[in-house]
mmCIF file with all atom_site columns, C-alpha atoms in Angstrom:
data_model
loop_
_atom_site.group_PDB
_atom_site.id
_atom_site.type_symbol
_atom_site.label_atom_id
_atom_site.label_alt_id
_atom_site.label_comp_id
_atom_site.label_asym_id
_atom_site.label_entity_id
_atom_site.label_seq_id
_atom_site.pdbx_PDB_ins_code
_atom_site.Cartn_x
_atom_site.Cartn_y
_atom_site.Cartn_z
_atom_site.occupancy
_atom_site.B_iso_or_equiv
_atom_site.pdbx_formal_charge
_atom_site.auth_seq_id
_atom_site.auth_comp_id
_atom_site.auth_asym_id
_atom_site.auth_atom_id
_atom_site.pdbx_PDB_model_num
ATOM 1   C CA . UNK A 1 1   ? -19.869 -173.459 111.434 1.00 79.00 ? 1   UNK A CA 1
ATOM 2   C CA . UNK A 1 2   ? -22.701 -170.939 111.556 1.00 89.00 ? 2   UNK A CA 1
ATOM 3   C CA . UNK A 1 3   ? -25.692 -171.340 113.865 1.00 94.00 ? 3   UNK A CA 1
ATOM 4   C CA . UNK A 1 4   ? -29.012 -169.464 113.874 1.00 96.00 ? 4   UNK A CA 1
ATOM 5   C CA . UNK A 1 5   ? -30.901 -169.354 117.187 1.00 97.00 ? 5   UNK A CA 1
ATOM 6   C CA . UNK A 1 6   ? -34.609 -168.578 116.765 1.00 97.00 ? 6   UNK A CA 1
ATOM 7   C CA . UNK A 1 7   ? -35.619 -168.001 120.374 1.00 96.00 ? 7   UNK A CA 1
ATOM 8   C CA . UNK A 1 8   ? -37.593 -165.240 122.120 1.00 94.00 ? 8   UNK A CA 1
ATOM 9   C CA . UNK A 1 9   ? -36.197 -165.848 125.623 1.00 94.00 ? 9   UNK A CA 1
ATOM 10  C CA . UNK A 1 10  ? -33.369 -163.304 125.717 1.00 95.00 ? 10  UNK A CA 1
ATOM 11  C CA . UNK A 1 11  ? -31.548 -164.819 128.696 1.00 95.00 ? 11  UNK A CA 1
ATOM 12  C CA . UNK A 1 12  ? -31.582 -168.277 127.135 1.00 95.00 ? 12  UNK A CA 1
ATOM 13  C CA . UNK A 1 13  ? -30.390 -166.946 123.778 1.00 95.00 ? 13  UNK A CA 1
ATOM 14  C CA . UNK A 1 14  ? -27.489 -165.139 125.441 1.00 96.00 ? 14  UNK A CA 1
ATOM 15  C CA . UNK A 1 15  ? -26.504 -168.290 127.345 1.00 96.00 ? 15  UNK A CA 1
ATOM 16  C CA . UNK A 1 16  ? -26.591 -170.392 124.168 1.00 96.00 ? 16  UNK A CA 1
ATOM 17  C CA . UNK A 1 17  ? -24.599 -167.827 122.194 1.00 95.00 ? 17  UNK A CA 1
ATOM 18  C CA . UNK A 1 18  ? -21.971 -167.495 124.931 1.00 95.00 ? 18  UNK A CA 1
ATOM 19  C CA . UNK A 1 19  ? -21.505 -171.270 125.182 1.00 93.00 ? 19  UNK A CA 1
ATOM 20  C CA . UNK A 1 20  ? -21.472 -171.957 121.445 1.00 93.00 ? 20  UNK A CA 1
ATOM 21  C CA . UNK A 1 21  ? -19.012 -169.145 120.781 1.00 89.00 ? 21  UNK A CA 1
ATOM 22  C CA . UNK A 1 22  ? -16.685 -170.807 123.278 1.00 88.00 ? 22  UNK A CA 1
ATOM 23  C CA . UNK A 1 23  ? -17.060 -173.914 121.092 1.00 85.00 ? 23  UNK A CA 1
ATOM 24  C CA . UNK A 1 24  ? -15.979 -171.843 118.049 1.00 81.00 ? 24  UNK A CA 1
ATOM 25  C CA . UNK A 1 25  ? -19.396 -171.505 116.423 1.00 88.00 ? 25  UNK A CA 1
ATOM 26  C CA . UNK A 1 26  ? -20.501 -168.303 114.708 1.00 86.00 ? 26  UNK A CA 1
ATOM 27  C CA . UNK A 1 27  ? -23.922 -167.445 116.124 1.00 93.00 ? 27  UNK A CA 1
ATOM 28  C CA . UNK A 1 28  ? -26.796 -165.243 115.019 1.00 94.00 ? 28  UNK A CA 1
ATOM 29  C CA . UNK A 1 29  ? -30.069 -164.682 116.863 1.00 96.00 ? 29  UNK A CA 1
ATOM 30  C CA . UNK A 1 30  ? -33.650 -164.072 115.768 1.00 96.00 ? 30  UNK A CA 1
ATOM 31  C CA . UNK A 1 31  ? -35.958 -163.129 118.628 1.00 95.00 ? 31  UNK A CA 1
ATOM 32  C CA . UNK A 1 32  ? -39.225 -163.803 116.836 1.00 95.00 ? 32  UNK A CA 1
ATOM 33  C CA . UNK A 1 33  ? -40.834 -165.607 113.911 1.00 95.00 ? 33  UNK A CA 1
ATOM 34  C CA . UNK A 1 34  ? -40.593 -162.633 111.523 1.00 95.00 ? 34  UNK A CA 1
ATOM 35  C CA . UNK A 1 35  ? -36.865 -162.149 112.084 1.00 96.00 ? 35  UNK A CA 1
ATOM 36  C CA . UNK A 1 36  ? -36.317 -165.906 111.832 1.00 95.00 ? 36  UNK A CA 1
ATOM 37  C CA . UNK A 1 37  ? -37.966 -166.096 108.414 1.00 96.00 ? 37  UNK A CA 1
ATOM 38  C CA . UNK A 1 38  ? -36.033 -163.049 107.225 1.00 95.00 ? 38  UNK A CA 1
ATOM 39  C CA . UNK A 1 39  ? -32.702 -164.551 108.265 1.00 94.00 ? 39  UNK A CA 1
ATOM 40  C CA . UNK A 1 40  ? -33.245 -168.034 106.806 1.00 94.00 ? 40  UNK A CA 1
ATOM 41  C CA . UNK A 1 41  ? -34.421 -166.369 103.589 1.00 93.00 ? 41  UNK A CA 1
ATOM 42  C CA . UNK A 1 42  ? -31.312 -164.158 103.388 1.00 88.00 ? 42  UNK A CA 1
ATOM 43  C CA . UNK A 1 43  ? -28.543 -166.379 104.736 1.00 88.00 ? 43  UNK A CA 1
ATOM 44  C CA . UNK A 1 44  ? -27.394 -169.995 104.874 1.00 88.00 ? 44  UNK A CA 1
ATOM 45  C CA . UNK A 1 45  ? -26.677 -171.758 108.142 1.00 92.00 ? 45  UNK A CA 1
ATOM 46  C CA . UNK A 1 46  ? -25.151 -175.063 109.184 1.00 90.00 ? 46  UNK A CA 1
ATOM 47  C CA . UNK A 1 47  ? -27.724 -175.606 111.918 1.00 95.00 ? 47  UNK A CA 1
ATOM 48  C CA . UNK A 1 48  ? -30.821 -173.794 113.195 1.00 97.00 ? 48  UNK A CA 1
ATOM 49  C CA . UNK A 1 49  ? -32.013 -173.976 116.808 1.00 97.00 ? 49  UNK A CA 1
ATOM 50  C CA . UNK A 1 50  ? -35.738 -173.390 116.587 1.00 96.00 ? 50  UNK A CA 1
ATOM 51  C CA . UNK A 1 51  ? -38.244 -172.630 119.333 1.00 93.00 ? 51  UNK A CA 1
ATOM 52  C CA . UNK A 1 52  ? -41.837 -173.598 118.498 1.00 89.00 ? 52  UNK A CA 1
ATOM 53  C CA . UNK A 1 53  ? -43.602 -171.001 120.656 1.00 87.00 ? 53  UNK A CA 1
ATOM 54  C CA . UNK A 1 54  ? -42.663 -167.597 119.252 1.00 91.00 ? 54  UNK A CA 1
ATOM 55  C CA . UNK A 1 55  ? -44.519 -164.368 120.071 1.00 91.00 ? 55  UNK A CA 1
ATOM 56  C CA . UNK A 1 56  ? -45.612 -163.674 116.502 1.00 93.00 ? 56  UNK A CA 1
ATOM 57  C CA . UNK A 1 57  ? -45.919 -167.128 114.955 1.00 90.00 ? 57  UNK A CA 1
ATOM 58  C CA . UNK A 1 58  ? -45.441 -170.879 115.180 1.00 90.00 ? 58  UNK A CA 1
ATOM 59  C CA . UNK A 1 59  ? -41.842 -171.964 114.826 1.00 90.00 ? 59  UNK A CA 1
ATOM 60  C CA . UNK A 1 60  ? -42.960 -175.024 112.868 1.00 92.00 ? 60  UNK A CA 1
ATOM 61  C CA . UNK A 1 61  ? -43.807 -172.662 110.015 1.00 93.00 ? 61  UNK A CA 1
ATOM 62  C CA . UNK A 1 62  ? -40.092 -171.865 109.755 1.00 94.00 ? 62  UNK A CA 1
ATOM 63  C CA . UNK A 1 63  ? -39.603 -175.556 108.993 1.00 93.00 ? 63  UNK A CA 1
ATOM 64  C CA . UNK A 1 64  ? -42.303 -175.354 106.328 1.00 93.00 ? 64  UNK A CA 1
ATOM 65  C CA . UNK A 1 65  ? -40.552 -172.323 104.804 1.00 94.00 ? 65  UNK A CA 1
ATOM 66  C CA . UNK A 1 66  ? -37.235 -174.183 104.676 1.00 93.00 ? 66  UNK A CA 1
ATOM 67  C CA . UNK A 1 67  ? -38.869 -177.171 102.985 1.00 90.00 ? 67  UNK A CA 1
ATOM 68  C CA . UNK A 1 68  ? -40.792 -175.077 100.477 1.00 92.00 ? 68  UNK A CA 1
ATOM 69  C CA . UNK A 1 69  ? -37.641 -173.184 99.503  1.00 92.00 ? 69  UNK A CA 1
ATOM 70  C CA . UNK A 1 70  ? -35.397 -176.270 99.289  1.00 90.00 ? 70  UNK A CA 1
ATOM 71  C CA . UNK A 1 71  ? -33.137 -175.050 102.089 1.00 90.00 ? 71  UNK A CA 1
ATOM 72  C CA . UNK A 1 72  ? -30.869 -177.740 103.513 1.00 86.00 ? 72  UNK A CA 1
ATOM 73  C CA . UNK A 1 73  ? -30.037 -176.425 106.997 1.00 91.00 ? 73  UNK A CA 1
ATOM 74  C CA . UNK A 1 74  ? -30.065 -178.889 109.854 1.00 93.00 ? 74  UNK A CA 1
ATOM 75  C CA . UNK A 1 75  ? -32.724 -178.021 112.450 1.00 96.00 ? 75  UNK A CA 1
ATOM 76  C CA . UNK A 1 76  ? -32.975 -178.812 116.159 1.00 96.00 ? 76  UNK A CA 1
ATOM 77  C CA . UNK A 1 77  ? -36.254 -177.881 117.834 1.00 94.00 ? 77  UNK A CA 1
ATOM 78  C CA . UNK A 1 78  ? -35.799 -176.405 121.306 1.00 92.00 ? 78  UNK A CA 1
ATOM 79  C CA . UNK A 1 79  ? -39.080 -175.934 123.117 1.00 84.00 ? 79  UNK A CA 1
ATOM 80  C CA . UNK A 1 80  ? -40.760 -175.941 126.502 1.00 80.00 ? 80  UNK A CA 1
ATOM 81  C CA . UNK A 1 81  ? -43.518 -177.918 124.855 1.00 73.00 ? 81  UNK A CA 1
ATOM 82  C CA . UNK A 1 82  ? -42.746 -181.584 125.256 1.00 67.00 ? 82  UNK A CA 1
ATOM 83  C CA . UNK A 1 83  ? -45.801 -183.167 123.692 1.00 71.00 ? 83  UNK A CA 1
ATOM 84  C CA . UNK A 1 84  ? -45.309 -186.130 121.396 1.00 79.00 ? 84  UNK A CA 1
ATOM 85  C CA . UNK A 1 85  ? -47.532 -184.431 118.798 1.00 82.00 ? 85  UNK A CA 1
ATOM 86  C CA . UNK A 1 86  ? -45.204 -181.407 118.504 1.00 80.00 ? 86  UNK A CA 1
ATOM 87  C CA . UNK A 1 87  ? -42.166 -183.658 118.282 1.00 82.00 ? 87  UNK A CA 1
ATOM 88  C CA . UNK A 1 88  ? -43.691 -185.851 115.555 1.00 87.00 ? 88  UNK A CA 1
ATOM 89  C CA . UNK A 1 89  ? -44.931 -182.872 113.545 1.00 87.00 ? 89  UNK A CA 1
ATOM 90  C CA . UNK A 1 90  ? -41.540 -181.183 113.725 1.00 88.00 ? 90  UNK A CA 1
ATOM 91  C CA . UNK A 1 91  ? -39.705 -184.311 112.601 1.00 88.00 ? 91  UNK A CA 1
ATOM 92  C CA . UNK A 1 92  ? -42.189 -184.852 109.767 1.00 90.00 ? 92  UNK A CA 1
ATOM 93  C CA . UNK A 1 93  ? -41.558 -181.290 108.594 1.00 90.00 ? 93  UNK A CA 1
ATOM 94  C CA . UNK A 1 94  ? -37.820 -181.979 108.393 1.00 90.00 ? 94  UNK A CA 1
ATOM 95  C CA . UNK A 1 95  ? -36.337 -181.268 111.820 1.00 93.00 ? 95  UNK A CA 1
ATOM 96  C CA . UNK A 1 96  ? -33.279 -183.376 112.625 1.00 93.00 ? 96  UNK A CA 1
ATOM 97  C CA . UNK A 1 97  ? -33.678 -183.445 116.391 1.00 93.00 ? 97  UNK A CA 1
ATOM 98  C CA . UNK A 1 98  ? -35.814 -182.246 119.299 1.00 92.00 ? 98  UNK A CA 1
ATOM 99  C CA . UNK A 1 99  ? -34.578 -181.207 122.733 1.00 92.00 ? 99  UNK A CA 1
ATOM 100 C CA . UNK A 1 100 ? -37.023 -180.057 125.440 1.00 89.00 ? 100 UNK A CA 1
ATOM 101 C CA . UNK A 1 101 ? -36.310 -177.174 127.803 1.00 89.00 ? 101 UNK A CA 1
ATOM 102 C CA . UNK A 1 102 ? -34.550 -177.057 130.163 1.00 89.00 ? 102 UNK A CA 1
ATOM 103 C CA . UNK A 1 103 ? -31.421 -178.665 128.756 1.00 92.00 ? 103 UNK A CA 1
ATOM 104 C CA . UNK A 1 104 ? -27.691 -178.720 129.402 1.00 94.00 ? 104 UNK A CA 1
ATOM 105 C CA . UNK A 1 105 ? -25.724 -176.559 126.979 1.00 94.00 ? 105 UNK A CA 1
ATOM 106 C CA . UNK A 1 106 ? -23.095 -179.288 126.630 1.00 92.00 ? 106 UNK A CA 1
ATOM 107 C CA . UNK A 1 107 ? -25.792 -181.697 125.412 1.00 93.00 ? 107 UNK A CA 1
ATOM 108 C CA . UNK A 1 108 ? -27.125 -179.089 122.982 1.00 94.00 ? 108 UNK A CA 1
ATOM 109 C CA . UNK A 1 109 ? -23.627 -178.580 121.581 1.00 92.00 ? 109 UNK A CA 1
ATOM 110 C CA . UNK A 1 110 ? -23.180 -182.342 121.147 1.00 91.00 ? 110 UNK A CA 1
ATOM 111 C CA . UNK A 1 111 ? -26.480 -182.585 119.288 1.00 92.00 ? 111 UNK A CA 1
ATOM 112 C CA . UNK A 1 112 ? -25.522 -179.679 117.023 1.00 93.00 ? 112 UNK A CA 1
ATOM 113 C CA . UNK A 1 113 ? -22.237 -181.404 116.189 1.00 88.00 ? 113 UNK A CA 1
ATOM 114 C CA . UNK A 1 114 ? -24.093 -184.648 115.431 1.00 89.00 ? 114 UNK A CA 1
ATOM 115 C CA . UNK A 1 115 ? -26.548 -182.902 113.097 1.00 91.00 ? 115 UNK A CA 1
ATOM 116 C CA . UNK A 1 116 ? -23.750 -181.128 111.237 1.00 87.00 ? 116 UNK A CA 1
ATOM 117 C CA . UNK A 1 117 ? -21.785 -184.368 110.890 1.00 84.00 ? 117 UNK A CA 1
ATOM 118 C CA . UNK A 1 118 ? -24.810 -186.132 109.394 1.00 85.00 ? 118 UNK A CA 1
ATOM 119 C CA . UNK A 1 119 ? -25.714 -183.236 107.113 1.00 82.00 ? 119 UNK A CA 1
ATOM 120 C CA . UNK A 1 120 ? -22.260 -182.183 105.956 1.00 77.00 ? 120 UNK A CA 1
ATOM 121 C CA . UNK A 1 121 ? -19.917 -185.123 106.471 1.00 75.00 ? 121 UNK A CA 1
ATOM 122 C CA . UNK A 1 122 ? -22.044 -188.270 106.127 1.00 72.00 ? 122 UNK A CA 1
ATOM 123 C CA . UNK A 1 123 ? -21.715 -188.921 109.849 1.00 68.00 ? 123 UNK A CA 1
ATOM 124 C CA . UNK A 1 124 ? -17.899 -188.985 109.825 1.00 75.00 ? 124 UNK A CA 1
ATOM 125 C CA . UNK A 1 125 ? -15.783 -187.236 112.457 1.00 78.00 ? 125 UNK A CA 1
ATOM 126 C CA . UNK A 1 126 ? -12.692 -187.158 110.249 1.00 85.00 ? 126 UNK A CA 1
ATOM 127 C CA . UNK A 1 127 ? -12.494 -185.411 106.882 1.00 84.00 ? 127 UNK A CA 1
ATOM 128 C CA . UNK A 1 128 ? -9.496  -186.213 104.664 1.00 85.00 ? 128 UNK A CA 1
ATOM 129 C CA . UNK A 1 129 ? -8.497  -184.052 101.694 1.00 84.00 ? 129 UNK A CA 1
ATOM 130 C CA . UNK A 1 130 ? -5.277  -185.335 100.180 1.00 85.00 ? 130 UNK A CA 1
ATOM 131 C CA . UNK A 1 131 ? -2.587  -184.568 102.794 1.00 90.00 ? 131 UNK A CA 1
ATOM 132 C CA . UNK A 1 132 ? -4.969  -182.544 104.991 1.00 90.00 ? 132 UNK A CA 1
ATOM 133 C CA . UNK A 1 133 ? -6.902  -184.209 107.830 1.00 91.00 ? 133 UNK A CA 1
ATOM 134 C CA . UNK A 1 134 ? -9.666  -182.316 109.635 1.00 90.00 ? 134 UNK A CA 1
ATOM 135 C CA . UNK A 1 135 ? -10.982 -183.651 112.946 1.00 88.00 ? 135 UNK A CA 1
ATOM 136 C CA . UNK A 1 136 ? -14.520 -182.272 113.183 1.00 82.00 ? 136 UNK A CA 1
ATOM 137 C CA . UNK A 1 137 ? -14.968 -183.090 116.885 1.00 77.00 ? 137 UNK A CA 1
ATOM 138 C CA . UNK A 1 138 ? -11.582 -181.892 118.119 1.00 82.00 ? 138 UNK A CA 1
ATOM 139 C CA . UNK A 1 139 ? -11.612 -178.996 115.623 1.00 84.00 ? 139 UNK A CA 1
ATOM 140 C CA . UNK A 1 140 ? -8.006  -179.684 114.693 1.00 88.00 ? 140 UNK A CA 1
ATOM 141 C CA . UNK A 1 141 ? -6.195  -179.800 111.355 1.00 91.00 ? 141 UNK A CA 1
ATOM 142 C CA . UNK A 1 142 ? -3.157  -181.893 110.440 1.00 92.00 ? 142 UNK A CA 1
ATOM 143 C CA . UNK A 1 143 ? -1.035  -181.712 107.314 1.00 91.00 ? 143 UNK A CA 1
ATOM 144 C CA . UNK A 1 144 ? 0.941   -184.882 106.599 1.00 90.00 ? 144 UNK A CA 1
ATOM 145 C CA . UNK A 1 145 ? 0.053   -186.012 110.140 1.00 88.00 ? 145 UNK A CA 1
ATOM 146 C CA . UNK A 1 146 ? 1.474   -182.845 111.726 1.00 91.00 ? 146 UNK A CA 1
ATOM 147 C CA . UNK A 1 147 ? -0.973  -180.621 113.628 1.00 91.00 ? 147 UNK A CA 1
ATOM 148 C CA . UNK A 1 148 ? -1.091  -177.046 112.313 1.00 90.00 ? 148 UNK A CA 1
ATOM 149 C CA . UNK A 1 149 ? -2.144  -174.064 114.404 1.00 90.00 ? 149 UNK A CA 1
ATOM 150 C CA . UNK A 1 150 ? -5.060  -172.286 112.755 1.00 89.00 ? 150 UNK A CA 1
ATOM 151 C CA . UNK A 1 151 ? -7.157  -169.423 114.034 1.00 86.00 ? 151 UNK A CA 1
ATOM 152 C CA . UNK A 1 152 ? -10.906 -170.017 114.367 1.00 84.00 ? 152 UNK A CA 1
ATOM 153 C CA . UNK A 1 153 ? -11.537 -168.054 111.176 1.00 84.00 ? 153 UNK A CA 1
ATOM 154 C CA . UNK A 1 154 ? -8.892  -169.997 109.256 1.00 87.00 ? 154 UNK A CA 1
ATOM 155 C CA . UNK A 1 155 ? -10.363 -173.282 110.489 1.00 87.00 ? 155 UNK A CA 1
ATOM 156 C CA . UNK A 1 156 ? -13.879 -172.184 109.482 1.00 84.00 ? 156 UNK A CA 1
ATOM 157 C CA . UNK A 1 157 ? -12.593 -171.127 106.079 1.00 85.00 ? 157 UNK A CA 1
ATOM 158 C CA . UNK A 1 158 ? -10.823 -174.447 105.477 1.00 88.00 ? 158 UNK A CA 1
ATOM 159 C CA . UNK A 1 159 ? -13.897 -176.405 106.553 1.00 84.00 ? 159 UNK A CA 1
ATOM 160 C CA . UNK A 1 160 ? -16.090 -174.258 104.294 1.00 83.00 ? 160 UNK A CA 1
ATOM 161 C CA . UNK A 1 161 ? -13.835 -174.992 101.337 1.00 85.00 ? 161 UNK A CA 1
ATOM 162 C CA . UNK A 1 162 ? -13.817 -178.699 102.218 1.00 83.00 ? 162 UNK A CA 1
ATOM 163 C CA . UNK A 1 163 ? -17.610 -178.896 102.430 1.00 78.00 ? 163 UNK A CA 1
ATOM 164 C CA . UNK A 1 164 ? -17.918 -177.086 99.091  1.00 77.00 ? 164 UNK A CA 1
ATOM 165 C CA . UNK A 1 165 ? -15.228 -179.057 97.286  1.00 78.00 ? 165 UNK A CA 1
ATOM 166 C CA . UNK A 1 166 ? -15.478 -178.794 93.476  1.00 75.00 ? 166 UNK A CA 1
ATOM 167 C CA . UNK A 1 167 ? -17.911 -175.877 93.715  1.00 76.00 ? 167 UNK A CA 1
ATOM 168 C CA . UNK A 1 168 ? -17.245 -172.309 92.578  1.00 79.00 ? 168 UNK A CA 1
ATOM 169 C CA . UNK A 1 169 ? -17.626 -169.966 95.560  1.00 78.00 ? 169 UNK A CA 1
ATOM 170 C CA . UNK A 1 170 ? -18.130 -166.233 95.185  1.00 79.00 ? 170 UNK A CA 1
ATOM 171 C CA . UNK A 1 171 ? -16.307 -163.711 97.366  1.00 79.00 ? 171 UNK A CA 1
ATOM 172 C CA . UNK A 1 172 ? -19.671 -162.599 98.703  1.00 77.00 ? 172 UNK A CA 1
ATOM 173 C CA . UNK A 1 173 ? -20.603 -166.145 99.750  1.00 78.00 ? 173 UNK A CA 1
ATOM 174 C CA . UNK A 1 174 ? -17.271 -166.654 101.536 1.00 81.00 ? 174 UNK A CA 1
ATOM 175 C CA . UNK A 1 175 ? -17.490 -163.275 103.266 1.00 79.00 ? 175 UNK A CA 1
ATOM 176 C CA . UNK A 1 176 ? -21.063 -163.907 104.388 1.00 75.00 ? 176 UNK A CA 1
ATOM 177 C CA . UNK A 1 177 ? -20.122 -167.331 105.746 1.00 73.00 ? 177 UNK A CA 1
ATOM 178 C CA . UNK A 1 178 ? -17.265 -165.908 107.800 1.00 74.00 ? 178 UNK A CA 1
ATOM 179 C CA . UNK A 1 179 ? -19.001 -162.754 109.000 1.00 73.00 ? 179 UNK A CA 1
ATOM 180 C CA . UNK A 1 180 ? -22.729 -163.460 108.937 1.00 65.00 ? 180 UNK A CA 1
ATOM 181 C CA . UNK A 1 181 ? -24.890 -160.460 109.721 1.00 61.00 ? 181 UNK A CA 1
ATOM 182 C CA . UNK A 1 182 ? -21.769 -158.390 110.555 1.00 62.00 ? 182 UNK A CA 1
ATOM 183 C CA . UNK A 1 183 ? -20.808 -158.328 106.875 1.00 57.00 ? 183 UNK A CA 1
ATOM 184 C CA . UNK A 1 184 ? -22.116 -154.772 106.538 1.00 55.00 ? 184 UNK A CA 1
ATOM 185 C CA . UNK A 1 185 ? -19.267 -153.593 108.796 1.00 55.00 ? 185 UNK A CA 1
ATOM 186 C CA . UNK A 1 186 ? -16.773 -154.229 105.994 1.00 60.00 ? 186 UNK A CA 1
ATOM 187 C CA . UNK A 1 187 ? -16.220 -151.817 103.112 1.00 62.00 ? 187 UNK A CA 1
ATOM 188 C CA . UNK A 1 188 ? -14.892 -154.592 100.846 1.00 68.00 ? 188 UNK A CA 1
ATOM 189 C CA . UNK A 1 189 ? -13.909 -158.248 100.829 1.00 70.00 ? 189 UNK A CA 1
ATOM 190 C CA . UNK A 1 190 ? -10.156 -157.724 101.145 1.00 75.00 ? 190 UNK A CA 1
ATOM 191 C CA . UNK A 1 191 ? -10.133 -159.444 104.543 1.00 76.00 ? 191 UNK A CA 1
ATOM 192 C CA . UNK A 1 192 ? -10.906 -162.721 102.740 1.00 81.00 ? 192 UNK A CA 1
ATOM 193 C CA . UNK A 1 193 ? -7.608  -162.634 100.863 1.00 81.00 ? 193 UNK A CA 1
ATOM 194 C CA . UNK A 1 194 ? -5.651  -162.148 104.096 1.00 83.00 ? 194 UNK A CA 1
ATOM 195 C CA . UNK A 1 195 ? -7.292  -165.214 105.641 1.00 82.00 ? 195 UNK A CA 1
ATOM 196 C CA . UNK A 1 196 ? -6.769  -167.306 102.492 1.00 84.00 ? 196 UNK A CA 1
ATOM 197 C CA . UNK A 1 197 ? -3.110  -166.250 102.339 1.00 86.00 ? 197 UNK A CA 1
ATOM 198 C CA . UNK A 1 198 ? -2.555  -167.282 105.970 1.00 83.00 ? 198 UNK A CA 1
ATOM 199 C CA . UNK A 1 199 ? -4.444  -170.543 105.446 1.00 84.00 ? 199 UNK A CA 1
ATOM 200 C CA . UNK A 1 200 ? -2.293  -171.458 102.411 1.00 84.00 ? 200 UNK A CA 1
ATOM 201 C CA . UNK A 1 201 ? 0.841   -170.639 104.401 1.00 84.00 ? 201 UNK A CA 1
ATOM 202 C CA . UNK A 1 202 ? -0.172  -172.997 107.213 1.00 81.00 ? 202 UNK A CA 1
ATOM 203 C CA . UNK A 1 203 ? -1.398  -175.905 105.054 1.00 80.00 ? 203 UNK A CA 1
ATOM 204 C CA . UNK A 1 204 ? 0.884   -175.889 102.009 1.00 73.00 ? 204 UNK A CA 1
#
């Protein structure tokens, strides 16, 4: 699952990234409004953590951009502002949740998981695809009731395929999902085939 953090407080961003990476999320950061708009325009995310007070713009305008461009990312507003007006406006613009600063990172992670479950899996914790069972909370995969040992990338790839069942996915889309803004580091998409080969070996 890929998370975008639109937050200008560098220390807070680093703390969030460090914690969420330990929870097996792929994280990208935008330190201002301009970078946030550029990233949501160029990439797709499973959840966006959005600060309202950005140095070069109002974070609520990111929500407006998402709505105007029919983007379906889940959004959690994270802000030092705790006024009811900001919360109501954000929710009206399409935000899924609102958490005031300061907050516990464990609570933030739980809220992210809840948003993704509602957005991607109709609120279910368990996803069943024929003989494959994916536990979204535990981040485990079982085949015919036997747990299989997948790497984080293999798990992300399987979940991506599950979410996009019956859809044709391009190599570029798969590569971007797995690598995010680090995609430019690769000369080609051959690494995808290696992950798919390993995933088929573990689940077939």
